[in-house]
C-alpha positions as MATLAB code, in Angstrom:
seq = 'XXXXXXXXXXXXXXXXXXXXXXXXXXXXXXXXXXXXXXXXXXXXXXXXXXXXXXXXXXXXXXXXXXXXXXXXXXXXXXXXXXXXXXXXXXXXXXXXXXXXXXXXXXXXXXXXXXXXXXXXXXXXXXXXXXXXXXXXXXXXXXXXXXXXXXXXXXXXXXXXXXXXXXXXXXXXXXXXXXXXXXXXXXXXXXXXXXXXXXXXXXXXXXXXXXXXXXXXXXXXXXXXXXXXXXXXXXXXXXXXXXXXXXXXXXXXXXXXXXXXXXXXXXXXXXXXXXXXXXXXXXXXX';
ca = [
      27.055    0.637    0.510;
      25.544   -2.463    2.439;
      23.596   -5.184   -0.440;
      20.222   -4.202   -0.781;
      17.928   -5.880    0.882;
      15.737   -7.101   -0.959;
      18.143   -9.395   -1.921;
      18.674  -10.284    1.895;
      19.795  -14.231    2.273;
      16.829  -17.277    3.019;
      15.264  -16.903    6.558;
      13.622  -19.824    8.427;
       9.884  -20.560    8.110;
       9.099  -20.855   11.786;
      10.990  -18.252   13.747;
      10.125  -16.284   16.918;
      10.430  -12.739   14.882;
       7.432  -14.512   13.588;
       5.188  -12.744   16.310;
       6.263   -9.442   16.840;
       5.930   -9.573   12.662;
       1.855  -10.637   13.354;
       1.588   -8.063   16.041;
       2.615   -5.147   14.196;
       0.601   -6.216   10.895;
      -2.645   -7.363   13.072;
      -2.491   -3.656   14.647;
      -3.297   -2.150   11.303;
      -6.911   -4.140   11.403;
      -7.481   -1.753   14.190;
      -5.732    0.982   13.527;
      -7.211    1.558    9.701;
     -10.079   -1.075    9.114;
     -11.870   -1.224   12.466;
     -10.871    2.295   13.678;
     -14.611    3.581   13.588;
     -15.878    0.519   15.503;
     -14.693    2.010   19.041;
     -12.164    3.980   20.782;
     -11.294    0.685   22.146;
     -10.078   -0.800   18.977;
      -7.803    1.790   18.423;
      -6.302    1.810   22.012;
      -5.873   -2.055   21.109;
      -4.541   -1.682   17.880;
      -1.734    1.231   19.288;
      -1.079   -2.020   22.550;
      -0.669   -4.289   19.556;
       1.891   -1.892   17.873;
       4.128   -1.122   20.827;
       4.070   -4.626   21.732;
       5.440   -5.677   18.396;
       8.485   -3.292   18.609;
       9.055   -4.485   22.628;
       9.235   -8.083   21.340;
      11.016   -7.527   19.010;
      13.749   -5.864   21.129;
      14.091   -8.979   23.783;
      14.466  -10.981   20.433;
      17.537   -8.997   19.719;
      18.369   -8.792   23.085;
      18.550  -12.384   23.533;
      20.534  -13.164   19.852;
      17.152  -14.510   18.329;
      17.350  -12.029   16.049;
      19.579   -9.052   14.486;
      18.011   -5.604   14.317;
      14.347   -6.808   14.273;
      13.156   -3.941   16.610;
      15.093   -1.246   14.391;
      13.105   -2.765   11.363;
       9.819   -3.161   12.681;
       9.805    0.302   14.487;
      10.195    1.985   11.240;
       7.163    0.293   10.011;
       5.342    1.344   13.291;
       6.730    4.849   13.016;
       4.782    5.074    9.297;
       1.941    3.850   10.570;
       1.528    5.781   13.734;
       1.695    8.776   11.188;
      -1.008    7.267    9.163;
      -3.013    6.562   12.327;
      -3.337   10.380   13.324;
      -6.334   11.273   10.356;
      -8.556    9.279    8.830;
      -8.063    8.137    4.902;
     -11.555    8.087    3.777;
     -11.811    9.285    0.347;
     -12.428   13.291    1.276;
     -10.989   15.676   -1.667;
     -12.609   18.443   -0.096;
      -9.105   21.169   -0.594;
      -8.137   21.290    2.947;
      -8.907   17.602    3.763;
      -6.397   17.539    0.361;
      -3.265   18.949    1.456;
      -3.895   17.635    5.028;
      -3.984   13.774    3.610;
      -1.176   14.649    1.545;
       1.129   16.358    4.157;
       0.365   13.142    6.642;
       1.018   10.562    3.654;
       4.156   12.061    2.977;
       5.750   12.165    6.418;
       4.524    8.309    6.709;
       7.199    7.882    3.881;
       9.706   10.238    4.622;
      10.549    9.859    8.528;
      11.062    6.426    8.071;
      13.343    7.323    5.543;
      15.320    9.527    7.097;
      15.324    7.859   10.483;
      17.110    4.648    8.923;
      19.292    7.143    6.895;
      20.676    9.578    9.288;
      19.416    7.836   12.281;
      20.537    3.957   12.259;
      22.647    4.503    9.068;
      22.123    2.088    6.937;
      20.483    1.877    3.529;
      17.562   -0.353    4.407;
      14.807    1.750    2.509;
      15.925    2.659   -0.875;
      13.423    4.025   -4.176;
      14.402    2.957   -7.141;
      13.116    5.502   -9.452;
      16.032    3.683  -12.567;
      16.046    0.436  -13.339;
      14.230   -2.857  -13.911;
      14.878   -2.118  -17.756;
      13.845   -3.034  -20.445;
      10.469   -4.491  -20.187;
      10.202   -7.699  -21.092;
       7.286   -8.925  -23.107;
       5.663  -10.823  -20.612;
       5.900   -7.583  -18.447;
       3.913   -5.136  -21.135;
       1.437   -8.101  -21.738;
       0.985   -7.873  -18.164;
      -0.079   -4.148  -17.929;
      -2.051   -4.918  -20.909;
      -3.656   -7.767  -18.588;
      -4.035   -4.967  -15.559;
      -6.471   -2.406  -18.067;
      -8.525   -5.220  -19.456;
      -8.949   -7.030  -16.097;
      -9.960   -3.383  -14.529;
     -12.331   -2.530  -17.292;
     -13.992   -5.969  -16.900;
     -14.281   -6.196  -12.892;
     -13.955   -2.962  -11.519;
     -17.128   -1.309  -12.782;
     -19.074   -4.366  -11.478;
     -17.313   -4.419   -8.000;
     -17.669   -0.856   -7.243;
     -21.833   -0.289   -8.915;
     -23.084   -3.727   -7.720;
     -21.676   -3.271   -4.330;
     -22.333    0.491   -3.734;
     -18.808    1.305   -2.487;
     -18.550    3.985   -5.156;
     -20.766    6.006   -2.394;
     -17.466    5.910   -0.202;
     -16.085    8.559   -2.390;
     -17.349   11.872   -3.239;
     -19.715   13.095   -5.992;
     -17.710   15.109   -8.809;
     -19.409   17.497  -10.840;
     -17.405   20.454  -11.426;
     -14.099   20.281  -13.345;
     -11.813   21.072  -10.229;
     -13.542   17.984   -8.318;
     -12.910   15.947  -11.016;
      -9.288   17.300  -11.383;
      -8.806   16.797   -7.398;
      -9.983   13.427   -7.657;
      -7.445   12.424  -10.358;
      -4.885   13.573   -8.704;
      -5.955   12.158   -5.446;
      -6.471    8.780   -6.608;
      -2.965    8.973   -8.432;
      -0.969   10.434   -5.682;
      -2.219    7.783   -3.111;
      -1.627    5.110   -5.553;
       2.072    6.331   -5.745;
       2.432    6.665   -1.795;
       0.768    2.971   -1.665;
       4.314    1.728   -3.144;
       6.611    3.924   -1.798;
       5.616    3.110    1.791;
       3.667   -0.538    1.038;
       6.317   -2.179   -0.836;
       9.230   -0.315   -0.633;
       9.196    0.443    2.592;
       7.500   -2.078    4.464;
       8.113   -4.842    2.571;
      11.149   -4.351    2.266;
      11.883   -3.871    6.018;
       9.750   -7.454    6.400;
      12.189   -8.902    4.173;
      15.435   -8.236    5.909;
      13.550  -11.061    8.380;
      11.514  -13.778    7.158;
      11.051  -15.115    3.528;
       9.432  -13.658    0.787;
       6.304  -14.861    0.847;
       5.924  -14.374    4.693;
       7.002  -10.856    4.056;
       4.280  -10.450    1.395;
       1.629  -11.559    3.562;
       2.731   -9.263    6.380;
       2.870   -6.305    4.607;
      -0.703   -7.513    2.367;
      -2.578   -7.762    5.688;
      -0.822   -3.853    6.263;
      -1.609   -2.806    2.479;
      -5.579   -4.214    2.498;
      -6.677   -2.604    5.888;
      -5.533    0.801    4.808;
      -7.231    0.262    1.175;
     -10.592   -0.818    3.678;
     -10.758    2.556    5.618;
      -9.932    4.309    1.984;
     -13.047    2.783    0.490;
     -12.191   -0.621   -1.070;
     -14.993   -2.383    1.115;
     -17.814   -5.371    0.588;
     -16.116   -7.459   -1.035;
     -13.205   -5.417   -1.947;
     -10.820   -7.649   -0.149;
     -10.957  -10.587   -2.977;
      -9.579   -7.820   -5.232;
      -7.379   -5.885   -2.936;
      -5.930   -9.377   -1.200;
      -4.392  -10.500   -4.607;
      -3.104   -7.273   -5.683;
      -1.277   -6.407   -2.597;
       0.139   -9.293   -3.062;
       0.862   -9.480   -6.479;
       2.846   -5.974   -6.311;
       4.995   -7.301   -3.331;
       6.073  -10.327   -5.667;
       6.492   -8.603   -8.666;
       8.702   -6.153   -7.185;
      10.407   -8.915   -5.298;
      11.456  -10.411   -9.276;
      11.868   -7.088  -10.995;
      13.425   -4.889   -8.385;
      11.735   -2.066  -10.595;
       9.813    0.869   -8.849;
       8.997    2.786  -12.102;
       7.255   -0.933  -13.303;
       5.025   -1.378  -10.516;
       3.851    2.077  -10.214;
       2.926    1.855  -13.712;
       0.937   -1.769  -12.474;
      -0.908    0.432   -9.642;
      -1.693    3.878  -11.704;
      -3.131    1.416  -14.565;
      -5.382    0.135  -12.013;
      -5.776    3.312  -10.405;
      -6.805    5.169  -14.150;
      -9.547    2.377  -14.048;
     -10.385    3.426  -10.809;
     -10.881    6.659  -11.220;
     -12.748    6.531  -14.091;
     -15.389    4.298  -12.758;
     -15.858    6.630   -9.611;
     -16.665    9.455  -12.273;
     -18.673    7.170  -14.576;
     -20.770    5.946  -10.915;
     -21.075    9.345   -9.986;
     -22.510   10.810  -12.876;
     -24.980    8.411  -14.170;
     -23.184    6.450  -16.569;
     -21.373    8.906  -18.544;
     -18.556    7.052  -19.563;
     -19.562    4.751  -22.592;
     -17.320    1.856  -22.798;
     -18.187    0.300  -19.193;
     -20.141   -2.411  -19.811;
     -22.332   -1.516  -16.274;
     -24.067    1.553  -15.110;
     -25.557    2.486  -11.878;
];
């Protein structure tokens, strides 16, 4: 079995794989975040897309680079996927299982395609590992539920983005929404992190790889709800989870980062929605 890659060797700072890389990432602005603006700015974001992947394949063509296209057609594949329904916060049951269905094949063809199709072992979940925990690691999550008690509650009231998700009343709404929040949170590192950057790291260096798959990670979180000023929250995060991974190679440590912050979440959506209800949040609507 080929080294994993996330432990792929240095890559230049300035290379040409450099701008298929932009393309494909700029494409999710229009693809997620400005999708509602026009039928225009999807057409452009789906010309940005294939571009990318063309690019790529006259870099590889001409020896600028080695299996860019493969990589960055993967990522394009997931986010076609994504592209087909929109990811605004809906838990009404068969908008449920329809998000679902969709978020799962996002992961799992790209998964399979570089599996059975290119054969190699480029996207890989690493459900063992990473242990033990150091301290500074469960001081960390410690740092994640403090720092979402204290800001979230304010971000989501003071802003009115709360209103981007549904009211919950009834038990079963507020048992959908749980789960809802949760399972996205768990697809946002299977296909965010693991698989995309992952994929950018087989190609440019770390941090470039974090910021291409960040600019990937935010837009989707934008057309989910995370809006206003949601991007000075979501910016760092995204990237946070791409570096952390890169230094603990551990999937089961930052999915417990995310469903922290996502247990915050969640909470404050029910607290918003219901008039305050939840006593220990230091804001109310």
């Amino acid at each position: 079995m080929p080294a994993d890659v996330i432990d792929a060797p240095r890559h230049p700072r300035l290379s040409w794989a450099l701008v298929p890389g932009i393309l494909l990432s700029g494409s999710a602005l229009f693809l997620f975040a400005w999708r509602h603006a026009s039928v225009g700015v999807i057409i452009a974001g789906y010309g940005m897309l294939v571009a990318s992947v063309v690019v790529a394949y006259l870099l590889d063509r001409r020896g600028l680079s080695t299996g860019l296209a493969k990589d960055l057609s993967l990522i394009a594949l997931g986010m076609v996927i994504v592209s087909t329904i929109s990811v605004e916060a809906d838990i009404s049951w068969g908008n449920f299982f329809l998000l679902g269905f969709v978020l799962a094949l996002a992961v799992a063809v790209p998964y399979l395609v570089s599996r059975f199709v290119f054969k190699d072992y480029s996207i890989r979940f690493r459900w063992r590992g990473g242990w033990p925990w150091s301290r500074v690691q469960w001081g960390y999550l410690v740092l994640v539920l403090f720092l979402g008690w204290a800001i979230l509650p304010f971000y989501f009231i003071t802003s009115g983005v709360y209103l981007n998700w549904p009211a919950v009343y009834e038990w079963h709404e507020i048992l959908r929404l749980f789960v809802g929040v949760n399972a996205v949170g768990t697809w946002d590192e299977l296909f965010f992190i693991l698989t995309v950057f992952v994929l950018f790291r087989r190609h440019f260096p770390t941090w470039q790889a974090n910021v291409l798959q960040t600019i990937i990670f935010v837009s989707f979180l934008w057309e989910l709800g995370y809006q206003a000023w949601g991007p000075l929250l979501t910016i760092p995060f995204a990237l946070l989870q791409g570096w952390i991974y890169f230094q603990t190679k551990s999937l089961p440590y930052v999915l417990t980062v995310h469903l922290l912050f996502d247990a915050i979440v969640f909470l404050v959506i029910v607290h918003a929605r219901n008039d305050g209800v939840i006593p220990f949040f230091l804001i109310s609507p």
